[in-house]
CSV table of C-alpha atoms and ligand atoms in Angstrom, one decimal:
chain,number,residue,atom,x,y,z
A,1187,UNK,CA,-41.8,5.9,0.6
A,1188,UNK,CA,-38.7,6.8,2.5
A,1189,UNK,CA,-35.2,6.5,1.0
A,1190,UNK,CA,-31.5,7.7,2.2
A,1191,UNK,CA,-30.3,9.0,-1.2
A,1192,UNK,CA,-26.8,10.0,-2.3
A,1193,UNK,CA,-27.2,13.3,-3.2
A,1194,UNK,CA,-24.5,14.0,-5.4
A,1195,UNK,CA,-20.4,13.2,-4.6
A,1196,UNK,CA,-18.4,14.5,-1.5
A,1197,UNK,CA,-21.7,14.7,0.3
A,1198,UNK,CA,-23.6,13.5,3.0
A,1199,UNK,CA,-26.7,10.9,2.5
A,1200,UNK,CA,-30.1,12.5,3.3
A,1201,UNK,CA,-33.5,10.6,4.2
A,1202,UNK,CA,-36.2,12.3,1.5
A,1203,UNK,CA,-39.6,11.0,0.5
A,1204,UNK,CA,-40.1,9.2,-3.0
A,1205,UNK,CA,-42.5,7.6,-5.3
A,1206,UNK,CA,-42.8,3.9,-4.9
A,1207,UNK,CA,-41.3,1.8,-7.6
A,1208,UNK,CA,-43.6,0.1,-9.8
A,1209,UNK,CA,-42.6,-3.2,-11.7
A,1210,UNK,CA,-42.4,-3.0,-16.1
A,1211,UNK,CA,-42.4,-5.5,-17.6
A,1212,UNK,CA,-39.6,-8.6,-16.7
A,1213,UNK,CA,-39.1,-6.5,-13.4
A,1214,UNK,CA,-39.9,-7.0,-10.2
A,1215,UNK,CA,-39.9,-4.7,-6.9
A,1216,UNK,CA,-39.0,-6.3,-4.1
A,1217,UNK,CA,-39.7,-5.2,0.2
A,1218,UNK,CA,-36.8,-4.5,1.6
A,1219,UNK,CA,-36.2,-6.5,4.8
A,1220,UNK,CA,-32.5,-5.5,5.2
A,1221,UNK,CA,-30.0,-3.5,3.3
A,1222,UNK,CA,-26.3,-4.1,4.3
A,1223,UNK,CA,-24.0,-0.9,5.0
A,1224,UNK,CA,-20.7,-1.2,3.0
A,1225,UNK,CA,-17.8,0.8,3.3
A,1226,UNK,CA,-17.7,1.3,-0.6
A,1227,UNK,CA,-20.8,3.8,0.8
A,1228,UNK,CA,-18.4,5.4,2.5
A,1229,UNK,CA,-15.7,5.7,-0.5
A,1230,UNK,CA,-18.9,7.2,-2.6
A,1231,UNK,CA,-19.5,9.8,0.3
A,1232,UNK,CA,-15.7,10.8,0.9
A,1233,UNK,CA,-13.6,9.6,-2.0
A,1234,UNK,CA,-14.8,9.4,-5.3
A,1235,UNK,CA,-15.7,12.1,-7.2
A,1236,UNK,CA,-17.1,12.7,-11.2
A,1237,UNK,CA,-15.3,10.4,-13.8
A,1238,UNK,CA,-14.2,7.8,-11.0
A,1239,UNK,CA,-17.1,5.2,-12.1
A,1240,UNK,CA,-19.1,5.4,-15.4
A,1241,UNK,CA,-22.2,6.8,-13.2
A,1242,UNK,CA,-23.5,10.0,-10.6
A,1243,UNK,CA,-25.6,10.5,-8.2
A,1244,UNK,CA,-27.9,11.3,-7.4
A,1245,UNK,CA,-29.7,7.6,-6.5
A,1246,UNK,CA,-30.7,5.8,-3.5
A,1247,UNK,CA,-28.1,4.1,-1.7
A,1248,UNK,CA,-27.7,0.3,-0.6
A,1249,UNK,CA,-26.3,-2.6,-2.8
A,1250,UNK,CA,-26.6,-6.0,-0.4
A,1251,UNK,CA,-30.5,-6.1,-0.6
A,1252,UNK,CA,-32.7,-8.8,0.0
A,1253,UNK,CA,-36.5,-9.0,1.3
A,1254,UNK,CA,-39.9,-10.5,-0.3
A,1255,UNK,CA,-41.3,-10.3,-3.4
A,1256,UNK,CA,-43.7,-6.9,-3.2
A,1257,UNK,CA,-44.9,-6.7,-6.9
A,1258,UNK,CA,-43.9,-8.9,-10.5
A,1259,UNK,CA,-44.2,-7.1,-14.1
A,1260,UNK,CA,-45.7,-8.5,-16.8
A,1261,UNK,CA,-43.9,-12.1,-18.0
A,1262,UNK,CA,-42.1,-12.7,-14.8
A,1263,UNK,CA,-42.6,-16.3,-14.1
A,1264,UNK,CA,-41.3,-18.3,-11.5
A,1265,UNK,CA,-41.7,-16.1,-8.7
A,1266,UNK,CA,-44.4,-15.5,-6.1
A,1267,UNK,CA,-45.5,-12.0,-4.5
A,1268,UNK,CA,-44.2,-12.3,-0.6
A,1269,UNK,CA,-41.7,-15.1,-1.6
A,1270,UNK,CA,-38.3,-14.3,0.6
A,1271,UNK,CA,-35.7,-13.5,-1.7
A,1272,UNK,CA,-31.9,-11.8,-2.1
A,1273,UNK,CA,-31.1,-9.3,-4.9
A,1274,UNK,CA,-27.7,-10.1,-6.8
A,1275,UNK,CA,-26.4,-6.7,-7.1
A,1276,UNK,CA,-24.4,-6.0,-10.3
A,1277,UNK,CA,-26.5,-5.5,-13.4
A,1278,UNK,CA,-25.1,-6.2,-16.4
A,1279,UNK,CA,-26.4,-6.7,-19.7
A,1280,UNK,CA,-27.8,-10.2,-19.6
A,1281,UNK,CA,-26.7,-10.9,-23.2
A,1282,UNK,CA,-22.7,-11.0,-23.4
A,1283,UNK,CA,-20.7,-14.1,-22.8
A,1284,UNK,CA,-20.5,-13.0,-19.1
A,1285,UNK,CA,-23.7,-11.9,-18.3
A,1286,UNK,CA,-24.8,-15.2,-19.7
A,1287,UNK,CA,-22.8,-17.4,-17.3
A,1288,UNK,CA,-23.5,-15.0,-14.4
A,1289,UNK,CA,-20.5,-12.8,-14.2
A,1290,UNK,CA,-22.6,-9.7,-14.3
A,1291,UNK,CA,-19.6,-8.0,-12.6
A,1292,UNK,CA,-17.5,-8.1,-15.8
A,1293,UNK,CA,-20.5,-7.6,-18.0
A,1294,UNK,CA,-18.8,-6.9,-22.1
A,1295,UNK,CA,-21.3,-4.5,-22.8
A,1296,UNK,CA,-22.1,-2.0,-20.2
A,1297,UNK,CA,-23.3,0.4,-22.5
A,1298,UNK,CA,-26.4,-2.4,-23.0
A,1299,UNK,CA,-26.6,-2.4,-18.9
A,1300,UNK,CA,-29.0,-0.5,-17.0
A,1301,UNK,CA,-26.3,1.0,-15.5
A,1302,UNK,CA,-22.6,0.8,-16.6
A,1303,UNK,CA,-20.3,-1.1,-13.8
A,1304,UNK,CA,-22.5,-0.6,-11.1
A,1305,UNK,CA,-26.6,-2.1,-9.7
A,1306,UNK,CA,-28.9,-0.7,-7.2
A,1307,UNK,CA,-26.9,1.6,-4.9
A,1308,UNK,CA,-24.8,2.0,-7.5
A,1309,UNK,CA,-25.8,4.5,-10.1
A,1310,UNK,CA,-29.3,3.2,-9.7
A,1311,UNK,CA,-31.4,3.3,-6.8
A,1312,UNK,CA,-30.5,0.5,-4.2
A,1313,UNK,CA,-32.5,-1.1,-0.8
A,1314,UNK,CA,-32.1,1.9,1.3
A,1315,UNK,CA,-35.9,2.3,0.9
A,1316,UNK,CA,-38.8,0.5,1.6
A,1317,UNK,CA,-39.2,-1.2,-2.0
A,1318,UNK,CA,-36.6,-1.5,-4.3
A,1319,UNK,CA,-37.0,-2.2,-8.2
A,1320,UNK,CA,-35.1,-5.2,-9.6
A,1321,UNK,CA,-34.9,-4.1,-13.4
A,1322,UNK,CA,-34.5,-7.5,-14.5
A,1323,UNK,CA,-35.7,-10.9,-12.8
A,1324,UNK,CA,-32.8,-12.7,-13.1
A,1325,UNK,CA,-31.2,-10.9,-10.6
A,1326,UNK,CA,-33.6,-11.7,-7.7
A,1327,UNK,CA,-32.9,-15.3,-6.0
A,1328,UNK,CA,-35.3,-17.1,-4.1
A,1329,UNK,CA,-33.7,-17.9,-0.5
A,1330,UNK,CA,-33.1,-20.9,1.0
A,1331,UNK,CA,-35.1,-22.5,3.5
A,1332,UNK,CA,-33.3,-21.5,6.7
A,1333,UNK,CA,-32.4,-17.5,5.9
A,1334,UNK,CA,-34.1,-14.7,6.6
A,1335,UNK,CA,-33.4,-11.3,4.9
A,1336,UNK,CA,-31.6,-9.5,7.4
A,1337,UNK,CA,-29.0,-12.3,7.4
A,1338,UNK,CA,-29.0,-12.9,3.5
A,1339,UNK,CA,-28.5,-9.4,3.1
A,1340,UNK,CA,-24.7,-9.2,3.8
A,1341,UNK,CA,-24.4,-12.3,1.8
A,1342,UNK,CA,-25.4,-10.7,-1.9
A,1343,UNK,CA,-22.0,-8.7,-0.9
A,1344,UNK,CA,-19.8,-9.1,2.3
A,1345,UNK,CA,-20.7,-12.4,1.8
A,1346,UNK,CA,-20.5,-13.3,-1.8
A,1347,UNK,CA,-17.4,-10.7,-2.4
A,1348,UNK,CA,-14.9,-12.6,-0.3
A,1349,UNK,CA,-16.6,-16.1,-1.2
A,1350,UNK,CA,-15.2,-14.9,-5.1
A,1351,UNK,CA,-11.8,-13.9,-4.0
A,1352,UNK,CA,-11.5,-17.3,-2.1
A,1353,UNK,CA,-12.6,-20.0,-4.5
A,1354,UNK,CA,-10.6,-18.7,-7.3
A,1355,UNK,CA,-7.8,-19.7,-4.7
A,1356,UNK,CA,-9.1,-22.6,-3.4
A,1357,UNK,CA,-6.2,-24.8,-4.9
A,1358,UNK,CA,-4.0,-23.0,-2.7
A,1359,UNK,CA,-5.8,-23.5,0.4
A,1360,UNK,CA,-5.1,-27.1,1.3
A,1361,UNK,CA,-4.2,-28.4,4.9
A,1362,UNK,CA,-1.1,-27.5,5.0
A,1363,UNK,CA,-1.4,-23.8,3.8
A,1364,UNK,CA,-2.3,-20.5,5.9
A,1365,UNK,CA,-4.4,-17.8,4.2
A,1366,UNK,CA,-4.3,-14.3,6.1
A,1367,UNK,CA,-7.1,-12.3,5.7
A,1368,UNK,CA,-6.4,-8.2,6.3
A,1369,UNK,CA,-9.3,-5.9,7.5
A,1370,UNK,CA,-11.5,-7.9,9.6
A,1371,UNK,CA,-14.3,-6.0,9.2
A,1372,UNK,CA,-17.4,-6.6,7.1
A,1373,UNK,CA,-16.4,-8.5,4.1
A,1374,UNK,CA,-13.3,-9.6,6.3
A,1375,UNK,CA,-15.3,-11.5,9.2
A,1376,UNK,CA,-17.2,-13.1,6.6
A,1377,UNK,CA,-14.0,-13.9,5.0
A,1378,UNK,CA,-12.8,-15.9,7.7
A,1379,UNK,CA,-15.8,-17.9,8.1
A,1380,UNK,CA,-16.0,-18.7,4.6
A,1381,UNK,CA,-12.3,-19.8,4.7
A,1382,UNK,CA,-13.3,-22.0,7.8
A,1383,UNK,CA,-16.2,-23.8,6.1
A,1384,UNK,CA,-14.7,-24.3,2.6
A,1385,UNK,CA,-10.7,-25.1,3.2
A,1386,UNK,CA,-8.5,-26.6,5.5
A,1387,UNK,CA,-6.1,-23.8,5.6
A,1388,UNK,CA,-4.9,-22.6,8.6
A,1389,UNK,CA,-6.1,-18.7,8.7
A,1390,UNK,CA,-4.7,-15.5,10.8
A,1391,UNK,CA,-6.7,-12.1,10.5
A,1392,UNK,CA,-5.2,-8.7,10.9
A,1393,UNK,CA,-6.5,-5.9,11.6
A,1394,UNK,CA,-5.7,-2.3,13.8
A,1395,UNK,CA,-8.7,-2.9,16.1
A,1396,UNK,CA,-8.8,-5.3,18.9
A,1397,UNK,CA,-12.6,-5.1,18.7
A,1398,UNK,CA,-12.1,-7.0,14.5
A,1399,UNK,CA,-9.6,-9.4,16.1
A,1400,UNK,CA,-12.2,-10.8,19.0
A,1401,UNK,CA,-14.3,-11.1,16.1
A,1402,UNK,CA,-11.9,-13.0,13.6
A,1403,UNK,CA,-11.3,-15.4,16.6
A,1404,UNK,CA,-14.8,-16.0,17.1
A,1405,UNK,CA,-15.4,-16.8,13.1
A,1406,UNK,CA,-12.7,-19.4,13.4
A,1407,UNK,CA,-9.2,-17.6,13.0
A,1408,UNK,CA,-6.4,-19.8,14.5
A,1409,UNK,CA,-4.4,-16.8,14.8
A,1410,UNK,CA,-5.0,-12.9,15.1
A,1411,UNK,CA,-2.4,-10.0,15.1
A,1412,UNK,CA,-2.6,-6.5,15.2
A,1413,UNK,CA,-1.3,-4.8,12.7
A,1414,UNK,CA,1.8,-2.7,13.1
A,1415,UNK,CA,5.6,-2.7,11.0
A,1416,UNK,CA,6.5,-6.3,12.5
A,1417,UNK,CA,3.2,-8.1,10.9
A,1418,UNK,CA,4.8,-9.3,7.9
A,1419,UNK,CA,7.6,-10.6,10.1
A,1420,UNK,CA,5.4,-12.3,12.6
A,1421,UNK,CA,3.2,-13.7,9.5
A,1422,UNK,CA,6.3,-15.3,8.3
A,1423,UNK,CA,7.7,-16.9,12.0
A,1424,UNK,CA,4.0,-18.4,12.3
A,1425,UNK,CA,4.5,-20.0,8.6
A,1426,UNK,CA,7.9,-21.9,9.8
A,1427,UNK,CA,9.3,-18.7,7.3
A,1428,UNK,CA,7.3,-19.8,4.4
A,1429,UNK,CA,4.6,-16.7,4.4
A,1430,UNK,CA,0.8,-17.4,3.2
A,1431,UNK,CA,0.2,-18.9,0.3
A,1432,UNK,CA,-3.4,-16.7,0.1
A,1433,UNK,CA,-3.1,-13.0,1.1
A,1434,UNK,CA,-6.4,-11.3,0.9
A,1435,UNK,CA,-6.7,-7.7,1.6
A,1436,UNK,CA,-10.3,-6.0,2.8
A,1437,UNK,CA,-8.4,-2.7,3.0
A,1438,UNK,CA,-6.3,-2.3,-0.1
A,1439,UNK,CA,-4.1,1.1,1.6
A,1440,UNK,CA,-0.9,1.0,1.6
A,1441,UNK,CA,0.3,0.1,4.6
A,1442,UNK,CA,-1.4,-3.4,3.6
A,1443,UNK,CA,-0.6,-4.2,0.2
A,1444,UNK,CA,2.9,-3.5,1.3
A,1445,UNK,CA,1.9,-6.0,4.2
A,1446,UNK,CA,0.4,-8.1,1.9
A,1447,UNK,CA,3.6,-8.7,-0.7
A,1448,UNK,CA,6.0,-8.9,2.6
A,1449,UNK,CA,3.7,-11.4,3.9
A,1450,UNK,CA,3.0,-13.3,0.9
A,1451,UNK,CA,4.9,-17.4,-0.3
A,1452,UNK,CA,6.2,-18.0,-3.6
A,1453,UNK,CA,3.5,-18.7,-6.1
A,1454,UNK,CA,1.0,-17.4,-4.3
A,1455,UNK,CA,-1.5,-15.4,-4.1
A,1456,UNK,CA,-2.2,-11.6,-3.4
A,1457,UNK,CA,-6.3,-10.6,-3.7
A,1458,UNK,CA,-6.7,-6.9,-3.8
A,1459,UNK,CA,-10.5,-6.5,-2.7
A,1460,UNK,CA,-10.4,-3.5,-0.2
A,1461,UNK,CA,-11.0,0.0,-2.2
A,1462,UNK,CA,-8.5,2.2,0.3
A,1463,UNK,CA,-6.7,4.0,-2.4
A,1464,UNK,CA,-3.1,2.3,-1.9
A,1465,UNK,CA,-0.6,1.4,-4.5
A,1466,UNK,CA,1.7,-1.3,-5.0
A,1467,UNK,CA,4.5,-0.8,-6.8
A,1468,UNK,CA,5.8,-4.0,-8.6
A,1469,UNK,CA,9.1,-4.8,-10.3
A,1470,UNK,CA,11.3,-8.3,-10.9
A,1471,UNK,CA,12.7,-8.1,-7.4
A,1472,UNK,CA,9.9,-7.0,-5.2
A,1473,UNK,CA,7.6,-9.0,-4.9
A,1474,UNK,CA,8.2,-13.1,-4.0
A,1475,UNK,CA,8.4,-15.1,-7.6
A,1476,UNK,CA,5.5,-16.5,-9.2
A,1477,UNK,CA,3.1,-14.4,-7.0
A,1478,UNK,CA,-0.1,-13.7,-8.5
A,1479,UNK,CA,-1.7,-10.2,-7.6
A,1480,UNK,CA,-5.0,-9.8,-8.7
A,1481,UNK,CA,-8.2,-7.2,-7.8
A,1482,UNK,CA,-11.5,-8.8,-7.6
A,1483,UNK,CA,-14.9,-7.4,-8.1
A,1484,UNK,CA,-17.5,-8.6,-6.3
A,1485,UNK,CA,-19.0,-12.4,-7.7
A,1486,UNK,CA,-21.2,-14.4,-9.9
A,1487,UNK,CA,-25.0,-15.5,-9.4
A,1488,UNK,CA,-24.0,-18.8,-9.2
A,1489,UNK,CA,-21.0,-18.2,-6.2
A,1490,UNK,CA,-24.3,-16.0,-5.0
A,1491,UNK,CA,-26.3,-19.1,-4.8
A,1492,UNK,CA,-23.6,-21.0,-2.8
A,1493,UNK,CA,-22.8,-18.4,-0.3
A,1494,UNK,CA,-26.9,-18.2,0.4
A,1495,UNK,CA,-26.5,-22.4,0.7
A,1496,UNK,CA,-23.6,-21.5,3.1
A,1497,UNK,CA,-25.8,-19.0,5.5
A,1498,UNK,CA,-28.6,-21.5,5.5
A,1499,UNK,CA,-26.8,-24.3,6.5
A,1500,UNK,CA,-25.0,-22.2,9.6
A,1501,UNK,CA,-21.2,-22.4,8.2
A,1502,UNK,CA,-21.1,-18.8,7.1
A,1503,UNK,CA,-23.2,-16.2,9.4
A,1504,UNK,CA,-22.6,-12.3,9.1
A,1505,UNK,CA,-22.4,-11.1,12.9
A,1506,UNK,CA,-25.1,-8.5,12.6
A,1507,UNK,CA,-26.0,-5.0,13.8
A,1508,UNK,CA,-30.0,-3.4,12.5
A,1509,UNK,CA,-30.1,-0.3,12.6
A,1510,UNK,CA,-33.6,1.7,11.1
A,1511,UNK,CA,-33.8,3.4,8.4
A,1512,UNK,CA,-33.8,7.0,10.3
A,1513,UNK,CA,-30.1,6.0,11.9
A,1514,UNK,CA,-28.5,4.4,8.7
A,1515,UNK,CA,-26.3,7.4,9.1
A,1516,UNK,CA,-25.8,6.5,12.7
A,1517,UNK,CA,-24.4,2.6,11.4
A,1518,UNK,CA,-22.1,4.5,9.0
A,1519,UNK,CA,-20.8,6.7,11.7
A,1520,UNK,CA,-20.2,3.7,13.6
A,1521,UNK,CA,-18.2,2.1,10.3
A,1522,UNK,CA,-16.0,5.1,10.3
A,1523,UNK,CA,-14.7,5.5,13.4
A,1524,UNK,CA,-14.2,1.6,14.0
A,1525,UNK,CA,-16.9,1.2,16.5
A,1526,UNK,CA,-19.0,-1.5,14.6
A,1527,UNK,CA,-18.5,-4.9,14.8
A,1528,UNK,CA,-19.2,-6.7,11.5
A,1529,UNK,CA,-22.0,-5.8,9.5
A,1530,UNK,CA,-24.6,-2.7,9.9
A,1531,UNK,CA,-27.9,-4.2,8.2
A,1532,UNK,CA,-30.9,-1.5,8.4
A,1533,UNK,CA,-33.8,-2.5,8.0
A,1534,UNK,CA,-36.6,-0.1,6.6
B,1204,LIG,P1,-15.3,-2.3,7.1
B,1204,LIG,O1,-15.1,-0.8,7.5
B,1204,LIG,O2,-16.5,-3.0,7.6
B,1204,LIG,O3,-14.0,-3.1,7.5
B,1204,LIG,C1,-12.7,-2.6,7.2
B,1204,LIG,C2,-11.8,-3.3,8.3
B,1204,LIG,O4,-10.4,-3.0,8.0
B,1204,LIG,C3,-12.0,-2.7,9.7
B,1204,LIG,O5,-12.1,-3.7,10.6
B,1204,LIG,C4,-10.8,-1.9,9.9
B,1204,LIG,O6,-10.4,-1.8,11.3
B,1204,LIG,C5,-9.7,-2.6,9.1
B,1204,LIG,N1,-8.5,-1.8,8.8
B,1204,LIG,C6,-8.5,-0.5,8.3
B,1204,LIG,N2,-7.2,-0.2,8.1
B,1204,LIG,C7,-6.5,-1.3,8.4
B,1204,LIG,C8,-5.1,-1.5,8.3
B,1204,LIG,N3,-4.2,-0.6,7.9
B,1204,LIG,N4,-4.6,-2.7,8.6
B,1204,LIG,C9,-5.5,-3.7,9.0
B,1204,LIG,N5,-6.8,-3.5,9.1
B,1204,LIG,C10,-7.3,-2.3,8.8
B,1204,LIG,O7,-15.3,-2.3,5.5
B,1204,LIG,P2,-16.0,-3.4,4.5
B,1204,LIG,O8,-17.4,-3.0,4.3
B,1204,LIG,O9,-15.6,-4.8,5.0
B,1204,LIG,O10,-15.2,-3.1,3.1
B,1204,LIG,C11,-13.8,-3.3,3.1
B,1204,LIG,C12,-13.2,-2.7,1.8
B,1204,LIG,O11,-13.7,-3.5,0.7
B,1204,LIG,C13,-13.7,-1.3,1.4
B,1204,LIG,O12,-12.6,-0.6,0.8
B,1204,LIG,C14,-14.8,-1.6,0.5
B,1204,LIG,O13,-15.0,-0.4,-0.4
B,1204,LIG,C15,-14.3,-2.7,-0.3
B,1204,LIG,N6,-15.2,-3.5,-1.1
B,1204,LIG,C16,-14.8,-4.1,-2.2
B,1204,LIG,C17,-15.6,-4.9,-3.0
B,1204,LIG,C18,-15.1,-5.5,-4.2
B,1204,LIG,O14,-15.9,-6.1,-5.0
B,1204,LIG,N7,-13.9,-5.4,-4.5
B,1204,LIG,C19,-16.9,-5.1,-2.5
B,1204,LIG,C20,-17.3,-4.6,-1.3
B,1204,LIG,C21,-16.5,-3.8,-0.6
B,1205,LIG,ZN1,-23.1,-8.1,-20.0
């Protein structure tokens, strides 16, 4: 089968033949009917180098996977060859007191995980293929009347990402607060959506392009701004001088976490999601009291299955592009030089 495969850090994703997986036991391989682009991708391309994460390339890229059923090892029960289904993405160990709940993300022992810290697309090989192999069963998720792959795919992670880092503020996000979401790209657009189907805070998205702010209005943003030195300011006059109570940053550089503490209310919140390489320096003085800053990895099978219920109910709906698997380097072009418009989903 065909599969765009990390080659090895600082370099460029190549499209090579492979052997098809084939499911041991408690695994399953699923057909990949789409296979989101993230911008981590692009971090693992340009950025990160040896010693960064606890795992190397080479492996086959994509981690937002979802598709049918293709093949079930022995003692998988439950499941049905061709059955639609979504991949959760981080593998942990099963067995530790996260894994157990579901927090794979923040799995105890990831020397006991098929891969340490990462999933498909992450150390192991992910959905840019035509099958992918799901090393344990518990990670794949039968969807919901309602969804089809190519939309569920963005969910396991642009989806289910920025669902995570907004119900752990939900008591924040009453009526009469305003989250502002930075980066409205493909996490971000999703981001706003979710904050529109799930709180009655008033939101404003920021970005740099014009292009992410259209699309923040459209998902629901009662306010947009470009951003620029006077953001912080303007976040504050549109809060009666208050700021937002929930800051969420899908860029994490440092023109935005600086954006994001200038912009931020007393108690609360900061999210750190966005992987741009910024730092934030913090001391008594500089930030607004009783702020909480926290990063946020990804989310739990159970937030999986409620951002799925989300995307088939129609409140939360990734705006997506398909590209095939021959241009998936064409979509991440696209990412980089800001010409996409929310997510890239190829489909093999
Ligand atoms: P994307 O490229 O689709 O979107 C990024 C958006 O940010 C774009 O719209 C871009 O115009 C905007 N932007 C860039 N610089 C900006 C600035 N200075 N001010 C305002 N807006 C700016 O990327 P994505 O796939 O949505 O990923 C976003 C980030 O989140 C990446 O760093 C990615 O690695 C990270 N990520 C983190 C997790 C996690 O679990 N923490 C999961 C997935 C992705
Ligand atoms: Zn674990």
């Amino acid at each position: 089968m065909r599969a765009l495969r990390l080659p090895g850090w600082k370099s460029e994703p190549e499209l090579v033949q492979v052997d098809e997986p084939t499911a041991g036991p408690g695994q399953v391989v699923v057909r990949i009917g789409g296979a989101g682009a993230c911008h981590s991708d692009l971090h693992l391309m340009h950025d990160f180098e040896a010693g960064a994460v606890p795992w190397n390339p080479p492996f086959t890229l994509g981690h937002e996977n979802a598709g049918w059923v293709h093949q079930l090892g022995d003692g998988v029960t439950g499941l049905e060859v061709g059955q639609p289904v979504a991949v959760y993405g981080p593998w942990g160990c099963g067995t530790c007191a996260r894994c157990r709940v579901g927090v794979d993300p923040y799995c105890e022992n990831p020397a006991a995980a098929p891969v340490p810290g990462g999933g498909g697309g992450l150390g192991l090989d992910g959905g840019m293929a035509e099958y992918l192999l799901v090393p344990d069963d518990r990670h794949v998720v039968p969807l919901p009347e309602g969804l089809d792959p190519v939309q569920a795919a963005p969910l396991t992670d642009a989806g289910l990402t920025p669902y995570h880092a907004i119900r752990r503020s939900w008591p924040k996000l009453g009526p009469t607060s305003t989250a502002v979401v930075i980066g409205v790209g493909g996490l971000g657009h999703v981001g706003v959506q979710i904050l529109k189907a799930t709180t009655a805070a008033r939101v404003i998205a920021v970005d740099t392009r014009e292009q992410a702010l259209a699309l923040g209005a459209e998902c629901g943003a009662d306010l947009t701004m470009l951003s620029g030195p006077d953001t912080a300011e303007e976040i504050r006059r549109a809060t009666g001088g208050r700021g937002a109570d929930v800051v969420l940053d899908f860029v994490g550089a440092d023109p935005t976490l600086t954006l994001g503490v200038a912009a931020a209310r007393t108690v609360g919140d900061l999210t750190i999601v966005g992987i741009g390489g910024g730092t934030l320096p913090v001391s008594f003085f500089s930030v607004p009291y009783e702020v909480s800053i926290q990063t946020t990895y990804w989310g739990s099978r159970p937030e999986l299955i409620e951002v799925l219920e989300l995307g088939a109910r129609g409140l939360v709906r990734p705006k997506t592009t398909t590209f095939p698997l021959q241009d998936a380097l064409t979509a991440y072009r696209k990412m980089q030089d800001g010409t996409l418009e929310g997510r890239a989903v190829i489909v093999p």
